[in-house]
Amino acid sequence: EDALLESQVERPPNPYIADVDWDDVEEQVAERILEAVNHEDPDIRKVGLAALAKALSVGSPVGVSAALSWVGDEARECRVAAIHALKALSPVGHYDTLLAILDGIQDPEREVREAAIAAMETVVERGDEEVVASLVAIKENSKGWSRASGRPDWEVREAACLALGTVGTVDNDDALGALNKSLLDEKVQVQRAATYACGLIAERAAPKDF
């Protein structure tokens, strides 16, 4: 009881932080981190991008802009870190972020594609018809992607199916149609991805017990 009463006593503000301008603090932190983000060493860039994701607030124009600058980095690990930063910082539906994430779905490296799929969970509004249409087009253009990337064509079909499962809804006829088609894909990896994606969409639509 004494502890409860003590917790209800109004304490004076902390004199060390009462007058801190937190916007100014974030700006100073961002400046220091951007030095790392723009470093010529990819290992340092990767660490800087990871720090951006942790230190800045969602919607930070500085953070989003910096992450977008490196989604096309030659170093795979920096592309992954840039996408993780966008996942943490970008507001939902940010146009340039959506383009970057869709590019990530088509990356030759699996790790980058997986990061892009995960980012869709937070940066894409579920059911976004334009994003769904783009993912369907990516899946259908797998032969062209294979010629350009030098990777097996089924890899991008697999990634597109998983992304459709992340953003699609039962009201997205295009998403469901594409996934149903992929259930009969010649590659079992794509069949599995489509099955999993359909399960995700169905699970979200199922009534929840209270």
GROMACS .gro file of C-alpha atoms in nm:
model
  210
    1GLU     CA    1   0.000   0.000   0.000
    2ASP     CA    2   0.281   0.240   0.086
    3ALA     CA    3   0.445   0.161  -0.247
    4LEU     CA    4   0.118   0.233  -0.428
    5LEU     CA    5   0.079   0.568  -0.252
    6GLU     CA    6   0.437   0.656  -0.331
    7SER     CA    7   0.383   0.580  -0.700
    8GLN     CA    8   0.092   0.826  -0.704
    9VAL     CA    9   0.294   1.112  -0.563
   10GLU     CA   10   0.372   1.368  -0.831
   11ARG     CA   11   0.746   1.384  -0.877
   12PRO     CA   12   0.928   1.691  -0.998
   13PRO     CA   13   1.045   1.676  -1.362
   14ASN     CA   14   1.395   1.553  -1.426
   15PRO     CA   15   1.602   1.870  -1.460
   16TYR     CA   16   1.841   1.696  -1.699
   17ILE     CA   17   1.582   1.614  -1.965
   18ALA     CA   18   1.296   1.857  -1.907
   19ASP     CA   19   1.416   2.108  -2.165
   20VAL     CA   20   1.562   1.869  -2.420
   21ASP     CA   21   1.454   1.933  -2.779
   22TRP     CA   22   1.409   1.573  -2.892
   23ASP     CA   23   1.367   1.671  -3.257
   24ASP     CA   24   1.707   1.836  -3.239
   25VAL     CA   25   1.853   1.527  -3.071
   26GLU     CA   26   1.719   1.302  -3.347
   27GLU     CA   27   1.861   1.535  -3.611
   28GLN     CA   28   2.204   1.522  -3.450
   29VAL     CA   29   2.188   1.144  -3.420
   30ALA     CA   30   2.085   1.117  -3.785
   31GLU     CA   31   2.379   1.326  -3.895
   32ARG     CA   32   2.623   1.097  -3.721
   33ILE     CA   33   2.458   0.782  -3.853
   34LEU     CA   34   2.451   0.917  -4.209
   35GLU     CA   35   2.828   0.941  -4.200
   36ALA     CA   36   2.832   0.564  -4.161
   37VAL     CA   37   2.552   0.508  -4.413
   38ASN     CA   38   2.749   0.696  -4.679
   39HIS     CA   39   3.082   0.531  -4.601
   40GLU     CA   40   3.272   0.366  -4.886
   41ASP     CA   41   3.312   0.042  -4.689
   42PRO     CA   42   2.998  -0.175  -4.736
   43ASP     CA   43   3.037  -0.328  -4.390
   44ILE     CA   44   3.016   0.018  -4.235
   45ARG     CA   45   2.725   0.113  -4.462
   46LYS     CA   46   2.539  -0.198  -4.347
   47VAL     CA   47   2.590  -0.107  -3.981
   48GLY     CA   48   2.483   0.251  -4.050
   49LEU     CA   49   2.162   0.139  -4.218
   50ALA     CA   50   2.085  -0.091  -3.927
   51ALA     CA   51   2.142   0.199  -3.688
   52LEU     CA   52   1.904   0.418  -3.890
   53ALA     CA   53   1.628   0.162  -3.845
   54LYS     CA   54   1.675   0.159  -3.469
   55ALA     CA   55   1.746   0.524  -3.394
   56LEU     CA   56   1.500   0.722  -3.604
   57SER     CA   57   1.124   0.746  -3.579
   58VAL     CA   58   0.872   0.606  -3.825
   59GLY     CA   59   0.818   0.845  -4.112
   60SER     CA   60   1.154   1.017  -4.070
   61PRO     CA   61   1.219   1.180  -4.410
   62VAL     CA   62   1.594   1.163  -4.350
   63GLY     CA   63   1.584   0.795  -4.263
   64VAL     CA   64   1.355   0.693  -4.549
   65SER     CA   65   1.554   0.893  -4.802
   66ALA     CA   66   1.884   0.745  -4.684
   67ALA     CA   67   1.748   0.390  -4.697
   68LEU     CA   68   1.609   0.445  -5.047
   69SER     CA   69   1.951   0.564  -5.159
   70TRP     CA   70   2.104   0.224  -5.091
   71VAL     CA   71   1.838  -0.028  -5.194
   72GLY     CA   72   2.030  -0.067  -5.518
   73ASP     CA   73   2.370  -0.104  -5.349
   74GLU     CA   74   2.613  -0.341  -5.519
   75ALA     CA   75   2.666  -0.519  -5.187
   76ARG     CA   76   2.389  -0.770  -5.112
   77GLU     CA   77   2.411  -0.715  -4.737
   78CYS     CA   78   2.360  -0.340  -4.783
   79ARG     CA   79   2.052  -0.395  -4.998
   80VAL     CA   80   1.912  -0.617  -4.726
   81ALA     CA   81   1.991  -0.360  -4.456
   82ALA     CA   82   1.834  -0.082  -4.663
   83ILE     CA   83   1.511  -0.281  -4.701
   84HIS     CA   84   1.507  -0.357  -4.329
   85ALA     CA   85   1.543   0.017  -4.264
   86LEU     CA   86   1.250   0.093  -4.495
   87LYS     CA   87   1.044  -0.169  -4.315
   88ALA     CA   88   1.115   0.007  -3.985
   89LEU     CA   89   1.089   0.369  -4.097
   90SER     CA   90   0.864   0.405  -4.400
   91PRO     CA   91   0.501   0.507  -4.361
   92VAL     CA   92   0.244   0.273  -4.513
   93GLY     CA   93   0.192   0.327  -4.884
   94HIS     CA   94   0.496   0.550  -4.940
   95TYR     CA   95   0.526   0.547  -5.320
   96ASP     CA   96   0.904   0.530  -5.358
   97THR     CA   97   0.924   0.266  -5.087
   98LEU     CA   98   0.670   0.051  -5.267
   99LEU     CA   99   0.874   0.072  -5.588
  100ALA     CA  100   1.190  -0.020  -5.398
  101ILE     CA  101   1.023  -0.318  -5.230
  102LEU     CA  102   0.885  -0.444  -5.561
  103ASP     CA  103   1.236  -0.420  -5.704
  104GLY     CA  104   1.356  -0.619  -5.403
  105ILE     CA  105   1.110  -0.897  -5.486
  106GLN     CA  106   1.293  -0.927  -5.820
  107ASP     CA  107   1.645  -0.920  -5.676
  108PRO     CA  108   1.873  -1.204  -5.791
  109GLU     CA  109   1.970  -1.276  -5.430
  110ARG     CA  110   1.728  -1.480  -5.217
  111GLU     CA  111   1.819  -1.293  -4.898
  112VAL     CA  112   1.713  -0.963  -5.056
  113ARG     CA  113   1.388  -1.111  -5.187
  114GLU     CA  114   1.307  -1.248  -4.841
  115ALA     CA  115   1.372  -0.907  -4.683
  116ALA     CA  116   1.141  -0.743  -4.936
  117ILE     CA  117   0.863  -0.994  -4.867
  118ALA     CA  118   0.895  -0.929  -4.493
  119ALA     CA  119   0.890  -0.552  -4.549
  120MET     CA  120   0.556  -0.576  -4.729
  121GLU     CA  121   0.399  -0.666  -4.397
  122THR     CA  122   0.443  -0.308  -4.274
  123VAL     CA  123   0.488  -0.080  -4.576
  124VAL     CA  124   0.204  -0.202  -4.798
  125GLU     CA  125  -0.162  -0.153  -4.722
  126ARG     CA  126  -0.316  -0.497  -4.731
  127GLY     CA  127  -0.528  -0.543  -5.042
  128ASP     CA  128  -0.350  -0.267  -5.238
  129GLU     CA  129  -0.467  -0.348  -5.589
  130GLU     CA  130  -0.177  -0.176  -5.766
  131VAL     CA  131   0.080  -0.370  -5.564
  132VAL     CA  132  -0.110  -0.693  -5.623
  133ALA     CA  133  -0.119  -0.623  -5.997
  134SER     CA  134   0.256  -0.555  -5.995
  135LEU     CA  135   0.326  -0.882  -5.814
  136VAL     CA  136   0.113  -1.077  -6.060
  137ALA     CA  137   0.303  -0.915  -6.348
  138ILE     CA  138   0.636  -1.003  -6.184
  139LYS     CA  139   0.527  -1.364  -6.151
  140GLU     CA  140   0.411  -1.382  -6.511
  141ASN     CA  141   0.738  -1.232  -6.639
  142SER     CA  142   0.954  -1.494  -6.470
  143LYS     CA  143   1.115  -1.603  -6.797
  144GLY     CA  144   1.230  -1.250  -6.872
  145TRP     CA  145   1.354  -1.212  -6.513
  146SER     CA  146   1.553  -1.532  -6.549
  147ARG     CA  147   1.722  -1.413  -6.867
  148ALA     CA  148   1.813  -1.080  -6.705
  149SER     CA  149   1.926  -1.217  -6.368
  150GLY     CA  150   2.078  -1.549  -6.466
  151ARG     CA  151   1.871  -1.719  -6.197
  152PRO     CA  152   1.612  -2.000  -6.237
  153ASP     CA  153   1.274  -1.855  -6.332
  154TRP     CA  154   1.086  -2.036  -6.054
  155GLU     CA  155   1.267  -1.833  -5.787
  156VAL     CA  156   1.085  -1.510  -5.870
  157ARG     CA  157   0.753  -1.691  -5.906
  158GLU     CA  158   0.806  -1.830  -5.557
  159ALA     CA  159   0.886  -1.484  -5.420
  160ALA     CA  160   0.585  -1.326  -5.591
  161CYS     CA  161   0.353  -1.592  -5.448
  162LEU     CA  162   0.483  -1.536  -5.095
  163ALA     CA  163   0.445  -1.160  -5.138
  164LEU     CA  164   0.087  -1.206  -5.262
  165GLY     CA  165   0.016  -1.406  -4.950
  166THR     CA  166   0.147  -1.118  -4.741
  167VAL     CA  167  -0.056  -0.839  -4.902
  168GLY     CA  168  -0.348  -1.018  -5.065
  169THR     CA  169  -0.701  -1.050  -4.931
  170VAL     CA  170  -1.001  -1.266  -5.014
  171ASP     CA  171  -1.134  -0.968  -5.210
  172ASN     CA  172  -0.831  -0.958  -5.442
  173ASP     CA  173  -0.950  -1.168  -5.734
  174ASP     CA  174  -0.622  -1.112  -5.921
  175ALA     CA  175  -0.417  -1.236  -5.626
  176LEU     CA  176  -0.632  -1.543  -5.574
  177GLY     CA  177  -0.634  -1.620  -5.944
  178ALA     CA  178  -0.257  -1.597  -5.969
  179LEU     CA  179  -0.210  -1.816  -5.662
  180ASN     CA  180  -0.457  -2.077  -5.786
  181LYS     CA  181  -0.264  -2.091  -6.112
  182SER     CA  182   0.061  -2.136  -5.922
  183LEU     CA  183  -0.081  -2.434  -5.735
  184LEU     CA  184  -0.027  -2.616  -6.065
  185ASP     CA  185   0.318  -2.471  -6.135
  186GLU     CA  186   0.578  -2.707  -6.279
  187LYS     CA  187   0.805  -2.644  -5.980
  188VAL     CA  188   0.713  -2.784  -5.640
  189GLN     CA  189   0.878  -2.487  -5.468
  190VAL     CA  190   0.626  -2.255  -5.633
  191GLN     CA  191   0.338  -2.489  -5.551
  192ARG     CA  192   0.442  -2.483  -5.184
  193ALA     CA  193   0.471  -2.104  -5.183
  194ALA     CA  194   0.126  -2.066  -5.340
  195THR     CA  195  -0.026  -2.308  -5.092
  196TYR     CA  196   0.129  -2.123  -4.801
  197ALA     CA  197   0.015  -1.787  -4.942
  198CYS     CA  198  -0.343  -1.909  -4.982
  199GLY     CA  199  -0.330  -2.028  -4.622
  200LEU     CA  200  -0.218  -1.686  -4.500
  201ILE     CA  201  -0.500  -1.511  -4.682
  202ALA     CA  202  -0.759  -1.761  -4.557
  203GLU     CA  203  -0.629  -1.736  -4.200
  204ARG     CA  204  -0.664  -1.358  -4.195
  205ALA     CA  205  -1.018  -1.383  -4.331
  206ALA     CA  206  -1.131  -1.647  -4.084
  207PRO     CA  207  -1.348  -1.527  -3.795
  208LYS     CA  208  -1.155  -1.494  -3.471
  209ASP     CA  209  -1.272  -1.646  -3.144
  210PHE     CA  210  -1.314  -1.398  -2.860
   0.00000   0.00000   0.00000
